[in-house]
CSV table of C-alpha atoms and ligand atoms in Angstrom, one decimal:
chain,number,residue,atom,x,y,z
Q,1,MET,CA,0.0,0.0,0.0
Q,2,ASP,CA,1.3,3.4,-0.9
Q,3,ALA,CA,1.9,6.0,1.9
Q,4,PRO,CA,-0.7,8.7,1.7
Q,5,ALA,CA,0.7,11.5,-0.6
Q,6,TRP,CA,1.2,14.8,1.1
Q,7,PRO,CA,-0.7,17.7,-0.3
Q,8,PRO,CA,1.7,19.7,-2.6
Q,9,TYR,CA,1.4,22.9,-0.5
Q,10,LEU,CA,2.5,21.0,2.6
Q,11,ARG,CA,5.5,19.5,0.8
Q,12,GLU,CA,6.5,22.9,-0.4
Q,13,ILE,CA,6.4,24.3,3.2
Q,14,MET,CA,8.4,21.3,4.5
Q,15,LEU,CA,11.1,21.8,1.9
Q,16,HIS,CA,11.3,25.5,2.7
Q,17,ALA,CA,11.6,24.7,6.4
Q,18,VAL,CA,14.4,22.2,5.9
Q,19,ARG,CA,16.3,24.6,3.6
Q,20,ILE,CA,16.0,27.5,6.1
Q,21,LEU,CA,17.1,25.2,9.0
Q,22,ALA,CA,20.1,24.1,7.0
Q,23,ILE,CA,21.1,27.7,6.3
Q,24,ILE,CA,20.7,28.6,10.0
Q,25,VAL,CA,22.9,25.6,11.1
Q,26,THR,CA,25.5,26.5,8.6
Q,27,LEU,CA,25.6,30.2,9.7
Q,28,LEU,CA,25.8,29.2,13.4
Q,29,LEU,CA,28.7,26.8,12.7
Q,30,GLY,CA,30.4,29.5,10.7
Q,31,ILE,CA,30.0,32.0,13.5
Q,32,LEU,CA,31.4,29.5,16.0
Q,33,TRP,CA,34.4,28.6,13.9
Q,34,GLY,CA,35.1,32.3,13.4
Q,35,ALA,CA,34.9,33.0,17.1
Q,36,ALA,CA,37.1,30.0,17.8
Q,37,TRP,CA,39.6,31.3,15.2
Q,38,PHE,CA,39.8,34.8,16.7
Q,39,GLY,CA,39.6,33.5,20.3
Q,40,ARG,CA,42.6,31.2,19.9
Q,41,GLN,CA,45.3,31.5,22.6
Q,42,GLU,CA,48.9,31.3,21.6
Q,43,GLY,CA,49.8,27.7,21.0
Q,44,GLU,CA,46.2,26.6,20.7
Q,45,GLY,CA,45.0,25.0,17.5
Q,46,ILE,CA,41.7,25.9,15.9
Q,47,ALA,CA,40.1,22.6,16.9
Q,48,GLU,CA,41.2,22.9,20.5
Q,49,SER,CA,39.8,26.5,20.6
Q,50,PHE,CA,36.6,25.3,19.0
Q,51,ALA,CA,36.2,22.5,21.6
Q,52,ARG,CA,36.9,25.0,24.4
Q,53,LEU,CA,34.3,27.5,23.0
Q,54,ALA,CA,31.7,24.7,22.4
Q,55,THR,CA,32.0,23.4,26.0
Q,56,THR,CA,31.7,26.9,27.4
Q,57,LEU,CA,28.6,27.6,25.3
Q,58,MET,CA,27.0,24.4,26.5
Q,59,GLY,CA,27.4,25.7,30.1
Q,60,GLN,CA,30.2,23.4,31.0
Q,61,GLU,CA,33.6,24.3,32.2
Q,62,ALA,CA,36.4,23.3,29.9
Q,63,PRO,CA,38.3,20.5,31.7
Q,64,PRO,CA,41.2,22.0,33.7
Q,65,PRO,CA,44.6,20.4,32.9
Q,66,SER,CA,45.4,17.8,35.5
Q,67,ALA,CA,48.2,18.5,38.0
Q,68,GLY,CA,50.4,16.2,36.1
Q,69,GLY,CA,49.9,18.2,32.9
Q,70,VAL,CA,48.3,16.9,29.7
Q,71,GLN,CA,48.7,13.2,29.5
Q,72,LEU,CA,49.8,11.9,26.1
Q,73,PRO,CA,47.3,9.8,24.3
Q,74,GLN,CA,47.9,6.1,24.4
Q,75,GLY,CA,50.6,5.0,21.9
Q,76,MET,CA,51.7,8.6,21.2
Q,77,SER,CA,55.5,9.1,21.5
Q,78,LEU,CA,57.1,12.6,21.6
Q,79,GLY,CA,60.7,13.5,21.8
Q,80,GLY,CA,63.7,11.3,21.0
Q,81,PRO,CA,67.0,11.9,19.3
Q,82,PHE,CA,68.2,15.3,18.2
Q,83,ARG,CA,71.5,17.0,17.2
Q,84,MET,CA,71.8,20.7,18.1
Q,85,GLN,CA,74.3,23.3,19.3
Q,86,ASP,CA,74.2,24.5,22.8
Q,87,GLN,CA,74.8,28.2,23.8
Q,88,ALA,CA,78.6,27.6,23.9
Q,89,GLY,CA,78.5,26.4,20.3
Q,90,ARG,CA,79.1,22.7,21.2
Q,91,THR,CA,77.3,20.0,19.3
Q,92,VAL,CA,74.9,18.2,21.7
Q,93,THR,CA,72.6,15.3,21.3
Q,94,GLU,CA,70.0,13.6,23.5
Q,95,ALA,CA,72.9,11.4,24.9
Q,96,ASP,CA,74.3,14.5,26.6
Q,97,PHE,CA,71.1,14.6,28.7
Q,98,ALA,CA,70.7,10.9,29.3
Q,99,GLY,CA,69.8,9.9,32.8
Q,100,ARG,CA,68.4,13.4,33.6
Q,101,PHE,CA,65.0,14.9,33.2
Q,102,MET,CA,64.5,17.9,31.1
Q,103,LEU,CA,61.9,20.7,31.1
Q,104,VAL,CA,61.8,21.8,27.5
Q,105,TYR,CA,60.3,24.9,25.9
Q,106,PHE,CA,60.4,25.9,22.2
Q,107,GLY,CA,60.3,29.6,21.3
Q,108,PHE,CA,62.5,32.5,20.2
Q,109,THR,CA,64.4,35.2,22.0
Q,110,TYR,CA,62.6,38.1,20.2
Q,111,CYS,CA,59.3,36.9,21.5
Q,112,PRO,CA,57.6,39.9,23.1
Q,113,ASP,CA,55.8,38.2,26.0
Q,114,VAL,CA,54.8,34.6,25.9
Q,115,CYS,CA,58.2,33.0,25.7
Q,116,PRO,CA,59.7,35.0,28.6
Q,117,THR,CA,56.6,34.2,30.7
Q,118,GLU,CA,56.9,30.4,30.1
Q,119,LEU,CA,60.7,30.4,30.7
Q,120,GLY,CA,60.1,32.3,33.9
Q,121,THR,CA,57.6,29.6,34.8
Q,122,ILE,CA,60.2,26.8,34.2
Q,123,ALA,CA,62.7,28.7,36.3
Q,124,ALA,CA,60.2,29.1,39.1
Q,125,ALA,CA,59.3,25.4,38.9
Q,126,MET,CA,63.1,24.6,39.1
Q,127,ASP,CA,63.3,26.6,42.4
Q,128,LEU,CA,60.4,24.5,43.8
Q,129,LEU,CA,62.3,21.2,43.4
Q,130,GLU,CA,63.8,21.3,46.9
Q,131,GLY,CA,67.3,19.9,46.4
Q,132,GLN,CA,66.4,17.7,43.5
Q,133,GLU,CA,67.0,20.4,40.8
Q,134,GLU,CA,70.3,18.8,39.8
Q,135,ARG,CA,68.4,15.9,38.3
Q,136,VAL,CA,66.5,18.3,35.9
Q,137,VAL,CA,67.8,20.4,33.1
Q,138,PRO,CA,65.8,23.4,31.9
Q,139,VAL,CA,66.1,23.6,28.1
Q,140,PHE,CA,65.1,26.4,25.8
Q,141,VAL,CA,65.0,25.5,22.1
Q,142,THR,CA,64.8,28.2,19.5
Q,143,VAL,CA,62.5,28.0,16.5
Q,144,ASP,CA,64.3,31.1,15.0
Q,145,PRO,CA,67.9,29.9,14.4
Q,146,GLU,CA,68.3,32.7,11.8
Q,147,ARG,CA,68.5,35.3,14.6
Q,148,ASP,CA,69.1,33.1,17.6
Q,149,THR,CA,72.8,32.2,17.3
Q,150,ALA,CA,74.7,30.5,20.1
Q,151,GLU,CA,75.8,33.9,21.4
Q,152,VAL,CA,72.3,35.3,21.5
Q,153,MET,CA,71.1,32.2,23.2
Q,154,ALA,CA,73.8,32.3,25.8
Q,155,ASP,CA,72.8,35.8,26.8
Q,156,TYR,CA,69.1,35.0,26.8
Q,157,VAL,CA,69.0,31.8,28.8
Q,158,ALA,CA,71.3,33.3,31.5
Q,159,ARG,CA,68.5,35.8,32.3
Q,160,PHE,CA,66.2,33.0,33.4
Q,161,HIS,CA,68.2,30.3,35.1
Q,162,PRO,CA,71.9,29.7,35.7
Q,163,ARG,CA,71.6,26.1,34.5
Q,164,MET,CA,69.3,26.7,31.6
Q,165,VAL,CA,70.6,25.2,28.3
Q,166,GLY,CA,69.9,27.1,25.0
Q,167,LEU,CA,69.7,24.9,21.9
Q,168,THR,CA,70.0,26.2,18.4
Q,169,GLY,CA,71.1,24.7,15.1
Q,170,ASN,CA,70.7,25.0,11.4
Q,171,ALA,CA,67.2,25.1,9.9
Q,172,GLU,CA,67.1,21.3,9.3
Q,173,GLN,CA,68.3,20.5,12.8
Q,174,VAL,CA,65.7,22.8,14.4
Q,175,SER,CA,62.9,21.5,12.2
Q,176,ALA,CA,63.8,17.9,12.9
Q,177,MET,CA,63.7,18.5,16.7
Q,178,ALA,CA,60.5,20.5,16.4
Q,179,ARG,CA,58.9,17.7,14.4
Q,180,ALA,CA,59.9,15.1,17.1
Q,181,TYR,CA,58.1,17.2,19.6
Q,182,ARG,CA,55.2,18.1,17.3
Q,183,VAL,CA,56.0,21.7,17.7
Q,184,TYR,CA,54.4,24.1,15.2
Q,185,TYR,CA,56.2,27.3,14.1
Q,186,ALA,CA,56.0,29.7,11.3
Q,187,LYS,CA,57.5,33.1,10.4
Q,188,VAL,CA,55.1,36.0,10.5
Q,189,THR,CA,55.8,39.2,8.7
Q,190,ARG,CA,53.5,42.2,8.8
Q,191,PRO,CA,54.0,45.3,6.7
Q,192,GLU,CA,54.0,47.7,9.7
Q,193,MET,CA,56.8,45.7,11.5
Q,194,SER,CA,60.5,46.0,10.7
Q,195,GLN,CA,61.2,42.7,12.5
Q,196,TYR,CA,59.4,39.4,11.8
Q,197,LEU,CA,57.9,37.3,14.6
Q,198,MET,CA,57.5,33.6,15.0
Q,199,ASP,CA,54.2,32.0,15.5
Q,200,HIS,CA,54.7,28.9,17.6
Q,201,SER,CA,53.0,26.4,19.8
Q,202,SER,CA,53.7,27.0,23.5
Q,203,PHE,CA,53.8,23.8,25.6
Q,204,ILE,CA,56.3,23.0,28.3
Q,205,TYR,CA,57.5,19.4,28.0
Q,206,LEU,CA,58.7,17.2,30.8
Q,207,VAL,CA,61.2,14.7,29.2
Q,208,GLY,CA,62.2,11.6,31.0
Q,209,PRO,CA,65.8,10.2,31.4
Q,210,ASP,CA,65.2,8.1,28.2
Q,211,GLY,CA,64.6,11.3,26.1
Q,212,ARG,CA,60.8,10.6,25.8
Q,213,VAL,CA,58.2,13.2,26.7
Q,214,ARG,CA,56.4,12.1,29.9
Q,215,ALA,CA,53.9,15.0,30.2
Q,216,LEU,CA,53.2,18.4,28.7
Q,217,PHE,CA,51.9,21.5,30.2
Q,218,ARG,CA,49.6,24.0,28.6
Q,219,PRO,CA,50.5,27.7,28.4
Q,220,GLU,CA,50.1,29.6,31.7
Q,221,SER,CA,50.4,26.4,33.8
Q,222,ALA,CA,51.4,27.2,37.4
Q,223,PRO,CA,55.0,26.6,38.5
Q,224,GLU,CA,53.7,24.6,41.5
Q,225,ALA,CA,51.8,22.2,39.2
Q,226,ILE,CA,54.8,21.6,37.1
Q,227,ALA,CA,57.1,21.1,40.1
Q,228,GLN,CA,54.6,18.7,41.6
Q,229,ALA,CA,54.5,16.6,38.4
Q,230,VAL,CA,58.3,16.7,38.2
Q,231,ARG,CA,58.7,15.6,41.8
Q,232,GLY,CA,56.2,12.7,41.1
Q,233,GLN,CA,58.3,11.6,38.2
Q,234,LEU,CA,61.6,11.9,40.2
Q,235,ARG,CA,60.1,9.7,42.9
Q,236,GLY,CA,59.2,7.0,40.3
Q,237,ALA,CA,62.5,7.2,38.5
K,1,NI,NI1,56.9,33.1,22.0
């Protein structure tokens, strides 16, 4: 038996309603993505920003990062071998840090505010390690080797912590290390600026004695939270 046919005028109205609904949904999604794009925080991807915005709009708090930092998804491995130059111009590899933990941050010395803040956070976390700081090396890796020579790095890292290591290299070495840590970076030039900037992701990595990333910390993490996670790892090591 055939389903009863809808009167033509009703079908017309239904089709219109569906079309209008589709347009509204598309517009709303567009607005949301736009808001996510402009509301991105440094180091935050568009998808992450969208997720944060969506949870906020649905009346839920975005989940706070755990005290141990962001846990790596199962099976995901970050870090590993690298070959760079330290601030004294010596070639160094992961083997030079073997057996010690590292707190690693990627950035550039010309960064106006975010990099200094995050390096200050690492330095503050180091000071909270209560006699265990010798087991941890704070490391700053430049994503701007063009300007950040070993000399520039030496001057810069000394401002943050007496034991902070600055790593630079040629473009290939820097890009290989950034890739191993899934660090995004790109040169940004604007007509009104005489100097270029680097756009870059902004996580602090806790690296184990095996050279593998154990945890990562979002931008603006508290030094206490980082120190707590490091102390936990040191106890287990
Ligand atoms: Ni920066």
